[in-house]
Coordinates of C-alpha atoms in Angstrom, one line a residue:
M2 CA 196.5 82.3 -77.2
E3 CA 195.9 84.8 -79.9
E4 CA 194.7 88.2 -78.6
N5 CA 191.4 88.2 -80.4
V6 CA 190.5 84.7 -79.3
R7 CA 191.4 85.6 -75.7
L8 CA 189.3 88.7 -75.8
A9 CA 186.4 86.7 -77.3
Y10 CA 186.6 84.2 -74.4
L11 CA 186.6 87.1 -71.9
Y12 CA 183.7 88.7 -73.7
D13 CA 181.7 85.4 -73.7
T14 CA 182.3 85.0 -70.0
Y15 CA 181.9 88.5 -68.7
G16 CA 180.1 90.4 -71.5
E17 CA 176.8 90.5 -69.6
L18 CA 178.5 92.6 -67.0
L19 CA 179.2 95.4 -69.5
S20 CA 176.9 98.3 -70.4
V21 CA 175.0 98.1 -73.7
R22 CA 177.2 100.7 -75.2
Q23 CA 180.4 98.8 -74.3
R24 CA 179.0 95.6 -75.7
E25 CA 178.0 97.3 -79.0
I26 CA 181.4 98.9 -79.5
F27 CA 183.3 95.8 -78.5
E28 CA 181.2 93.6 -80.8
A29 CA 181.5 96.1 -83.7
I30 CA 185.3 96.0 -83.4
C31 CA 186.0 92.4 -82.5
F32 CA 183.2 90.5 -84.2
N33 CA 182.1 92.7 -87.0
D34 CA 185.6 94.0 -87.9
L35 CA 184.4 97.6 -88.2
S36 CA 187.0 100.4 -87.9
L37 CA 186.8 103.1 -85.3
S38 CA 185.8 105.6 -88.0
E39 CA 182.9 103.4 -89.1
I40 CA 181.7 103.0 -85.5
A41 CA 182.0 106.7 -84.9
E42 CA 180.0 107.5 -88.0
E43 CA 177.3 104.9 -87.1
S44 CA 177.0 106.0 -83.5
N45 CA 177.3 109.8 -84.0
T46 CA 180.4 110.0 -81.8
S47 CA 184.0 110.7 -82.4
R48 CA 186.6 108.2 -83.4
Q49 CA 188.5 109.0 -80.1
A50 CA 185.4 108.4 -78.0
A51 CA 184.8 105.0 -79.7
H52 CA 188.5 104.1 -79.1
D53 CA 188.3 105.1 -75.4
I54 CA 185.1 103.0 -74.8
Y55 CA 186.8 100.0 -76.5
R56 CA 190.0 100.4 -74.5
R57 CA 188.1 100.8 -71.2
T58 CA 186.0 97.8 -72.1
V59 CA 189.0 95.6 -72.7
Q60 CA 190.5 96.8 -69.4
K61 CA 187.3 96.0 -67.6
L62 CA 187.1 92.5 -69.1
E63 CA 190.8 91.9 -68.1
S64 CA 190.1 93.1 -64.6
F65 CA 187.1 90.7 -64.3
E66 CA 189.4 87.9 -65.3
A67 CA 192.2 89.0 -63.0
A68 CA 189.7 88.9 -60.1
L69 CA 187.7 85.8 -60.9
H70 CA 189.9 83.6 -63.2
L71 CA 186.9 82.0 -64.8
V72 CA 188.3 81.8 -68.3
E73 CA 191.6 80.3 -66.9
K74 CA 189.6 77.8 -64.9
Y75 CA 187.4 76.9 -67.9
N76 CA 190.5 76.3 -70.1
R77 CA 192.1 74.1 -67.4
I78 CA 188.9 72.0 -66.9
K79 CA 188.5 71.7 -70.7
A80 CA 192.0 70.4 -71.1
R81 CA 191.6 67.8 -68.3
V82 CA 188.3 66.6 -69.7
E83 CA 189.9 66.2 -73.1
R84 CA 192.7 64.1 -71.5
I85 CA 190.1 61.9 -69.8
I86 CA 188.4 61.4 -73.2
H87 CA 191.6 60.6 -74.9
T88 CA 192.6 58.1 -72.2
A89 CA 189.2 56.5 -72.1
D90 CA 189.1 56.2 -75.9
M91 CA 192.4 54.5 -75.8
N92 CA 191.2 52.0 -73.2
G93 CA 187.8 51.6 -74.9
A94 CA 189.6 50.7 -78.1
Q95 CA 191.0 47.7 -76.2
G96 CA 187.4 46.6 -75.3
D97 CA 187.1 48.2 -71.8
A98 CA 183.3 48.8 -71.5
S99 CA 183.7 51.1 -68.5
A100 CA 186.2 53.3 -70.5
I101 CA 183.7 53.7 -73.2
E102 CA 181.1 54.9 -70.7
I103 CA 183.7 57.2 -69.1
A104 CA 184.5 58.7 -72.5
A105 CA 180.8 59.3 -73.2
L106 CA 180.3 61.0 -69.9
A107 CA 183.4 63.1 -70.3
K108 CA 182.1 64.2 -73.8
E109 CA 178.8 65.2 -72.2
V110 CA 180.7 67.3 -69.6
L111 CA 182.8 68.9 -72.4
E112 CA 179.6 69.9 -74.3
E113 CA 178.2 71.5 -71.2
L114 CA 181.3 73.6 -70.7

């Protein structure tokens, strides 16, 4: 998985556990594509301080995932539900009404993830 996408998944899952400052700097770098110099200027801090906060934030997100494995579990469940949908769609195309219902229910589960 691309590093930025992986970090975005971690942030979506564990972001609320970060401080406001950590969230601001992480979002500025990852989502707003600001440079460390731009962040430092906007927040009246040094470039090094912004870098340190970002680095520690990434480490914190990774430590949450190492302990809880929620993103890993999410990805496994999502893949399995997608397989259910694919299999049910194939059987539904052959006229199996229960397969059509299974596909619809699996799609609802996937939306809720």
